[in-house]
PDB file of C-alpha atoms in Angstrom:
ATOM      1  CA  MET A  11      43.418  45.084  53.690  1.00  0.00           C
ATOM      2  CA  LEU A  12      42.089  42.242  51.536  1.00  0.00           C
ATOM      3  CA  ARG A  13      40.114  43.495  48.544  1.00  0.00           C
ATOM      4  CA  VAL A  14      37.657  41.164  46.807  1.00  0.00           C
ATOM      5  CA  VAL A  15      36.602  42.165  43.288  1.00  0.00           C
ATOM      6  CA  PHE A  16      33.261  40.847  42.076  1.00  0.00           C
ATOM      7  CA  PRO A  17      32.859  40.196  38.341  1.00  0.00           C
ATOM      8  CA  HIS A  18      30.299  42.075  36.275  1.00  0.00           C
ATOM      9  CA  SER A  19      26.904  40.396  36.541  1.00  0.00           C
ATOM     10  CA  ALA A  20      23.643  40.382  34.631  1.00  0.00           C
ATOM     11  CA  VAL A  21      20.277  38.639  34.749  1.00  0.00           C
ATOM     12  CA  LEU A  22      19.057  36.861  31.623  1.00  0.00           C
ATOM     13  CA  TYR A  23      15.312  36.755  30.876  1.00  0.00           C
ATOM     14  CA  LEU A  24      14.346  34.215  28.224  1.00  0.00           C
ATOM     15  CA  ARG A  25      10.883  35.783  28.076  1.00  0.00           C
ATOM     16  CA  HIS A  26       9.900  39.321  28.980  1.00  0.00           C
ATOM     17  CA  THR A  27       6.973  41.723  28.935  1.00  0.00           C
ATOM     18  CA  SER A  28       6.629  45.485  28.906  1.00  0.00           C
ATOM     19  CA  LYS A  29       6.865  45.378  32.697  1.00  0.00           C
ATOM     20  CA  THR A  30      10.232  43.599  32.776  1.00  0.00           C
ATOM     21  CA  PRO A  31      12.771  46.038  34.273  1.00  0.00           C
ATOM     22  CA  GLU A  32      15.973  47.144  32.582  1.00  0.00           C
ATOM     23  CA  ARG A  33      17.998  46.533  35.743  1.00  0.00           C
ATOM     24  CA  LEU A  34      17.666  44.823  39.106  1.00  0.00           C
ATOM     25  CA  ARG A  35      19.016  45.789  42.473  1.00  0.00           C
ATOM     26  CA  THR A  36      21.218  43.106  44.016  1.00  0.00           C
ATOM     27  CA  GLU A  37      22.075  42.895  47.681  1.00  0.00           C
ATOM     28  CA  ILE A  38      25.017  41.002  49.144  1.00  0.00           C
ATOM     29  CA  THR A  39      24.894  40.292  52.856  1.00  0.00           C
ATOM     30  CA  THR A  40      28.196  39.798  54.687  1.00  0.00           C
ATOM     31  CA  PRO A  41      29.087  39.401  58.378  1.00  0.00           C
ATOM     32  CA  GLY A  42      30.180  43.031  58.340  1.00  0.00           C
ATOM     33  CA  GLY A  43      27.097  44.444  56.691  1.00  0.00           C
ATOM     34  CA  SER A  44      25.198  44.553  53.405  1.00  0.00           C
ATOM     35  CA  VAL A  45      26.105  46.011  50.062  1.00  0.00           C
ATOM     36  CA  SER A  46      23.650  46.592  47.210  1.00  0.00           C
ATOM     37  CA  TYR A  47      24.115  47.653  43.614  1.00  0.00           C
ATOM     38  CA  TRP A  48      22.310  47.627  40.278  1.00  0.00           C
ATOM     39  CA  ILE A  49      22.907  44.956  37.636  1.00  0.00           C
ATOM     40  CA  PRO A  50      21.598  45.062  34.061  1.00  0.00           C
ATOM     41  CA  VAL A  51      18.875  42.813  32.697  1.00  0.00           C
ATOM     42  CA  MET A  52      19.438  40.969  29.406  1.00  0.00           C
ATOM     43  CA  LYS A  53      16.342  40.060  27.398  1.00  0.00           C
ATOM     44  CA  SER A  54      17.159  37.249  25.003  1.00  0.00           C
ATOM     45  CA  GLN A  55      14.172  37.984  22.757  1.00  0.00           C
ATOM     46  CA  ASP A  56      15.538  41.471  22.016  1.00  0.00           C
ATOM     47  CA  TYR A  57      18.756  40.196  20.405  1.00  0.00           C
ATOM     48  CA  THR A  58      18.833  39.705  16.664  1.00  0.00           C
ATOM     49  CA  LEU A  59      20.838  36.939  15.064  1.00  0.00           C
ATOM     50  CA  GLU A  60      23.271  39.534  13.758  1.00  0.00           C
ATOM     51  CA  GLU A  61      23.843  40.988  17.232  1.00  0.00           C
ATOM     52  CA  ILE A  62      24.396  37.564  18.785  1.00  0.00           C
ATOM     53  CA  PHE A  63      27.256  36.772  16.434  1.00  0.00           C
ATOM     54  CA  GLU A  64      28.691  40.278  16.149  1.00  0.00           C
ATOM     55  CA  LYS A  65      28.884  40.659  19.941  1.00  0.00           C
ATOM     56  CA  LYS A  66      30.037  37.034  20.429  1.00  0.00           C
ATOM     57  CA  LEU A  67      27.033  36.256  22.648  1.00  0.00           C
ATOM     58  CA  LEU A  68      27.039  32.625  21.584  1.00  0.00           C
ATOM     59  CA  PHE A  69      25.495  31.491  24.862  1.00  0.00           C
ATOM     60  CA  LEU A  70      22.256  33.020  23.518  1.00  0.00           C
ATOM     61  CA  VAL A  71      22.189  30.762  20.433  1.00  0.00           C
ATOM     62  CA  PRO A  72      20.297  27.872  22.103  1.00  0.00           C
ATOM     63  CA  PHE A  73      17.658  30.315  23.360  1.00  0.00           C
ATOM     64  CA  TYR A  74      17.066  31.973  19.989  1.00  0.00           C
ATOM     65  CA  ILE A  75      13.953  29.816  19.599  1.00  0.00           C
ATOM     66  CA  PHE A  76      12.240  32.076  22.186  1.00  0.00           C
ATOM     67  CA  VAL A  77      12.272  34.845  19.556  1.00  0.00           C
ATOM     68  CA  HIS A  78      10.003  32.653  17.423  1.00  0.00           C
ATOM     69  CA  GLU A  79       7.796  31.275  20.203  1.00  0.00           C
ATOM     70  CA  LYS A  80       4.935  33.719  19.636  1.00  0.00           C
ATOM     71  CA  ASN A  81       4.724  32.610  15.983  1.00  0.00           C
ATOM     72  CA  PHE A  82       4.567  28.833  16.476  1.00  0.00           C
ATOM     73  CA  LYS A  83       0.862  28.659  15.622  1.00  0.00           C
ATOM     74  CA  LYS A  84       1.424  30.735  12.485  1.00  0.00           C
ATOM     75  CA  TYR A  85       4.271  28.455  11.386  1.00  0.00           C
ATOM     76  CA  ARG A  86       1.944  25.464  11.665  1.00  0.00           C
ATOM     77  CA  ARG A  87      -0.474  27.098   9.215  1.00  0.00           C
ATOM     78  CA  ASP A  88       1.876  29.039   6.945  1.00  0.00           C
ATOM     79  CA  GLU A  89       4.661  27.160   5.179  1.00  0.00           C
ATOM     80  CA  LYS A  90       6.280  30.362   3.930  1.00  0.00           C
ATOM     81  CA  LEU A  91       6.657  31.731   7.448  1.00  0.00           C
ATOM     82  CA  LEU A  92       8.084  28.384   8.569  1.00  0.00           C
ATOM     83  CA  GLU A  93      10.622  28.525   5.754  1.00  0.00           C
ATOM     84  CA  GLY A  94      11.743  31.934   7.031  1.00  0.00           C
ATOM     85  CA  MET A  95      12.479  30.468  10.437  1.00  0.00           C
ATOM     86  CA  LYS A  96      14.327  27.537   8.872  1.00  0.00           C
ATOM     87  CA  ARG A  97      16.524  29.940   6.882  1.00  0.00           C
ATOM     88  CA  GLU A  98      17.529  31.649  10.132  1.00  0.00           C
ATOM     89  CA  TYR A  99      18.537  28.344  11.686  1.00  0.00           C
ATOM     90  CA  ALA A 100      20.428  27.378   8.547  1.00  0.00           C
ATOM     91  CA  GLU A 101      22.311  30.668   8.956  1.00  0.00           C
ATOM     92  CA  ILE A 102      23.056  29.815  12.611  1.00  0.00           C
ATOM     93  CA  ARG A 103      24.512  26.466  11.540  1.00  0.00           C
ATOM     94  CA  ARG A 104      26.546  28.107   8.778  1.00  0.00           C
ATOM     95  CA  ARG A 105      28.003  30.735  11.113  1.00  0.00           C
ATOM     96  CA  LEU A 106      28.912  28.183  13.764  1.00  0.00           C
ATOM     97  CA  GLU A 107      30.608  26.068  11.116  1.00  0.00           C
ATOM     98  CA  ARG A 108      32.596  29.107   9.949  1.00  0.00           C
ATOM     99  CA  LEU A 109      33.691  29.960  13.515  1.00  0.00           C
ATOM    100  CA  ALA A 110      34.879  26.389  13.996  1.00  0.00           C
ATOM    101  CA  GLU A 111      36.733  26.384  10.673  1.00  0.00           C
ATOM    102  CA  THR A 112      38.583  29.606  11.558  1.00  0.00           C
ATOM    103  CA  GLY A 113      39.451  28.339  15.030  1.00  0.00           C
ATOM    104  CA  GLU A 114      37.410  30.966  16.903  1.00  0.00           C
ATOM    105  CA  ILE A 115      35.534  28.153  18.632  1.00  0.00           C
ATOM    106  CA  SER A 116      36.413  24.492  18.989  1.00  0.00           C
ATOM    107  CA  GLU A 117      34.577  21.689  17.230  1.00  0.00           C
ATOM    108  CA  TYR A 118      33.310  20.571  20.632  1.00  0.00           C
ATOM    109  CA  VAL A 119      31.845  24.018  21.403  1.00  0.00           C
ATOM    110  CA  LYS A 120      30.184  24.095  17.991  1.00  0.00           C
ATOM    111  CA  CYS A 121      28.587  20.680  18.491  1.00  0.00           C
ATOM    112  CA  THR A 122      27.538  21.543  22.032  1.00  0.00           C
ATOM    113  CA  LEU A 123      25.795  24.742  20.888  1.00  0.00           C
ATOM    114  CA  ILE A 124      23.982  22.852  18.142  1.00  0.00           C
ATOM    115  CA  ASP A 125      23.017  20.120  20.590  1.00  0.00           C
ATOM    116  CA  MET A 126      21.711  22.609  23.168  1.00  0.00           C
ATOM    117  CA  THR A 127      19.788  24.446  20.449  1.00  0.00           C
ATOM    118  CA  ALA A 128      18.130  21.233  19.328  1.00  0.00           C
ATOM    119  CA  LYS A 129      17.173  20.351  22.898  1.00  0.00           C
ATOM    120  CA  ALA A 130      15.732  23.827  23.534  1.00  0.00           C
ATOM    121  CA  VAL A 131      13.607  23.541  20.388  1.00  0.00           C
ATOM    122  CA  GLU A 132      12.486  20.012  21.339  1.00  0.00           C
ATOM    123  CA  ASN A 133      11.238  21.248  24.691  1.00  0.00           C
ATOM    124  CA  LEU A 134       9.773  24.628  23.766  1.00  0.00           C
ATOM    125  CA  ALA A 135       8.065  23.406  20.572  1.00  0.00           C
ATOM    126  CA  ARG A 136       7.041  19.988  21.881  1.00  0.00           C
ATOM    127  CA  ASN A 137       3.456  20.631  20.702  1.00  0.00           C
ATOM    128  CA  TYR A 138       4.502  21.951  17.294  1.00  0.00           C
ATOM    129  CA  GLU A 139       5.930  19.162  15.188  1.00  0.00           C
ATOM    130  CA  SER A 140       6.434  21.359  12.108  1.00  0.00           C
ATOM    131  CA  VAL A 141       8.692  23.685  14.109  1.00  0.00           C
ATOM    132  CA  ARG A 142      10.705  20.823  15.623  1.00  0.00           C
ATOM    133  CA  GLU A 143      11.152  19.038  12.332  1.00  0.00           C
ATOM    134  CA  GLY A 144      11.899  22.272  10.503  1.00  0.00           C
ATOM    135  CA  VAL A 145      14.801  23.127  12.813  1.00  0.00           C
ATOM    136  CA  LYS A 146      16.096  19.554  12.755  1.00  0.00           C
ATOM    137  CA  SER A 147      16.138  19.544   8.967  1.00  0.00           C
ATOM    138  CA  VAL A 148      18.641  22.415   8.829  1.00  0.00           C
ATOM    139  CA  MET A 149      20.570  21.972  12.084  1.00  0.00           C
ATOM    140  CA  GLY A 150      21.678  18.422  11.481  1.00  0.00           C
ATOM    141  CA  GLY A 151      18.592  16.262  11.680  1.00  0.00           C
ATOM    142  CA  LYS A 152      19.369  14.574  14.994  1.00  0.00           C
ATOM    143  CA  ILE A 153      20.572  15.537  18.442  1.00  0.00           C
ATOM    144  CA  LEU A 154      24.343  15.836  18.242  1.00  0.00           C
ATOM    145  CA  ASP A 155      25.044  14.869  21.846  1.00  0.00           C
ATOM    146  CA  TYR A 156      26.978  11.775  20.797  1.00  0.00           C
ATOM    147  CA  GLU A 157      29.016  13.684  18.239  1.00  0.00           C
ATOM    148  CA  ALA A 158      30.071  16.264  20.824  1.00  0.00           C
ATOM    149  CA  LYS A 159      30.859  13.567  23.376  1.00  0.00           C
ATOM    150  CA  GLN A 160      32.900  11.659  20.800  1.00  0.00           C
ATOM    151  CA  ILE A 161      35.007  14.757  20.140  1.00  0.00           C
ATOM    152  CA  ARG A 162      35.487  15.317  23.865  1.00  0.00           C
ATOM    153  CA  ASN A 163      36.349  11.647  24.485  1.00  0.00           C
ATOM    154  CA  ALA A 164      38.784  11.655  21.572  1.00  0.00           C
ATOM    155  CA  GLY A 165      40.529  14.602  23.175  1.00  0.00           C
ATOM    156  CA  ILE A 166      40.666  12.772  26.507  1.00  0.00           C
ATOM    157  CA  ARG A 167      42.102   9.662  24.860  1.00  0.00           C
ATOM    158  CA  GLU A 168      44.693  11.734  23.039  1.00  0.00           C
ATOM    159  CA  GLY A 169      45.674  13.396  26.309  1.00  0.00           C
ATOM    160  CA  GLU A 170      45.956  10.026  28.028  1.00  0.00           C
ATOM    161  CA  ALA A 171      48.107   8.681  25.187  1.00  0.00           C
ATOM    162  CA  ARG A 172      50.408  11.667  25.452  1.00  0.00           C
ATOM    163  CA  GLY A 173      50.602  11.187  29.196  1.00  0.00           C
ATOM    164  CA  GLU A 174      51.541   7.517  28.743  1.00  0.00           C
ATOM    165  CA  ALA A 175      54.173   8.465  26.184  1.00  0.00           C
ATOM    166  CA  ARG A 176      55.664  11.033  28.555  1.00  0.00           C
ATOM    167  CA  GLY A 177      55.669   8.432  31.317  1.00  0.00           C
ATOM    168  CA  GLU A 178      57.473   5.921  29.109  1.00  0.00           C
ATOM    169  CA  ALA A 179      60.029   8.547  28.082  1.00  0.00           C
ATOM    170  CA  LYS A 180      60.698   9.432  31.719  1.00  0.00           C
ATOM    171  CA  GLY A 181      61.158   5.767  32.560  1.00  0.00           C
ATOM    172  CA  GLU A 182      63.645   5.308  29.740  1.00  0.00           C
ATOM    173  CA  ALA A 183      65.558   8.456  30.714  1.00  0.00           C
ATOM    174  CA  ARG A 184      65.731   7.386  34.350  1.00  0.00           C
ATOM    175  CA  GLY A 185      67.166   4.030  33.350  1.00  0.00           C
ATOM    176  CA  ILE A 186      69.854   5.671  31.217  1.00  0.00           C
ATOM    177  CA  VAL A 187      70.833   8.160  33.901  1.00  0.00           C
ATOM    178  CA  GLU A 188      70.954   5.652  36.755  1.00  0.00           C
ATOM    179  CA  ALA A 189      72.862   3.090  34.684  1.00  0.00           C
ATOM    180  CA  GLY A 190      75.333   5.762  33.630  1.00  0.00           C
ATOM    181  CA  PHE A 191      76.117   6.677  37.236  1.00  0.00           C
ATOM    182  CA  ASP A 192      76.320   2.998  38.223  1.00  0.00           C
ATOM    183  CA  PHE A 193      78.969   2.455  35.541  1.00  0.00           C
ATOM    184  CA  GLY A 194      80.865   5.565  36.572  1.00  0.00           C
ATOM    185  CA  LEU A 195      80.126   7.611  33.432  1.00  0.00           C
ATOM    186  CA  SER A 196      80.608  11.367  33.499  1.00  0.00           C
ATOM    187  CA  GLU A 197      77.657  13.711  33.248  1.00  0.00           C
ATOM    188  CA  SER A 198      78.806  14.639  29.745  1.00  0.00           C
ATOM    189  CA  ASP A 199      78.761  10.988  28.669  1.00  0.00           C
ATOM    190  CA  ILE A 200      75.321  10.468  30.197  1.00  0.00           C
ATOM    191  CA  LEU A 201      73.991  13.514  28.340  1.00  0.00           C
ATOM    192  CA  ASN A 202      75.359  12.118  25.080  1.00  0.00           C
ATOM    193  CA  ARG A 203      73.718   8.752  25.731  1.00  0.00           C
ATOM    194  CA  LEU A 204      70.391  10.414  26.506  1.00  0.00           C
ATOM    195  CA  GLN A 205      70.496  12.381  23.261  1.00  0.00           C
ATOM    196  CA  GLN A 206      71.526   9.385  21.166  1.00  0.00           C
ATOM    197  CA  LYS A 207      69.255   6.763  22.729  1.00  0.00           C
ATOM    198  CA  MET A 208      66.150   8.970  22.968  1.00  0.00           C
ATOM    199  CA  ASN A 209      66.772  11.259  19.993  1.00  0.00           C
ATOM    200  CA  ILE A 210      66.210  14.387  22.090  1.00  0.00           C
ATOM    201  CA  PRO A 211      67.939  17.813  22.146  1.00  0.00           C
ATOM    202  CA  LEU A 212      70.582  18.721  24.704  1.00  0.00           C
ATOM    203  CA  GLN A 213      68.192  20.859  26.758  1.00  0.00           C
ATOM    204  CA  ALA A 214      65.782  17.963  27.244  1.00  0.00           C
ATOM    205  CA  ALA A 215      68.666  15.652  28.149  1.00  0.00           C
ATOM    206  CA  GLN A 216      69.887  18.156  30.738  1.00  0.00           C
ATOM    207  CA  GLU A 217      66.413  18.295  32.296  1.00  0.00           C
ATOM    208  CA  TYR A 218      66.297  14.501  32.582  1.00  0.00           C
ATOM    209  CA  LEU A 219      69.796  14.407  34.063  1.00  0.00           C
ATOM    210  CA  LYS A 220      68.860  17.008  36.658  1.00  0.00           C
ATOM    211  CA  LEU A 221      65.626  15.165  37.455  1.00  0.00           C
ATOM    212  CA  PHE A 222      67.206  11.721  37.978  1.00  0.00           C
ATOM    213  CA  MET A 223      70.669  12.638  39.175  1.00  0.00           C
ATOM    214  CA  LYS A 224      71.538  10.791  42.359  1.00  0.00           C
ATOM    215  CA  LYS A 225      71.461  13.081  45.357  1.00  0.00           C
ATOM    216  CA  PRO A 226      74.484  12.904  47.630  1.00  0.00           C
ATOM    217  CA  THR A 227      73.807  11.098  50.890  1.00  0.00           C
TER     218      THR A 227
END
């Protein structure tokens, strides 16, 4: 019997009302019949900043602006209330920076979360300039899409460089091994030449010898 295990699922509501359910019934239809079960409902507006970081729910960070949506008009009139929101976003930036510094998330993930947060604010608060500018002033000022892409592209370039280096090393090793056999050297002599010419340990030399050793015909 083949058993297929489905992962735990949930439905995320960015906005909710008093009528929003706590769970939803999901039905899966298969050729052999239907199966239904309950899945929980997550309401992003119910999560505090503390909960998001304590529970590692970082995917909710970009949507945190929905918590403030009902107060946008107040922020436009009341500078003190706006400053409170800005302090929360400064705390988000600080916590993401700390997670990146400790290695819990990568620099790319940090920049991506900040970028997505900025874009969510740009769209949701498009009619509230004070909100948009307030978040920008503490989250980095500009959309960090290019910064995140630069980090990703740097990683790709580094990977490509390493790949080229490995390719060059293999080419050099192949030349040493094949030349050694052509000149009638023993396997021991070829291993010594690999270690000396390429400055590699015995184990690596043995792997190259096994890889490029001429197969008997």
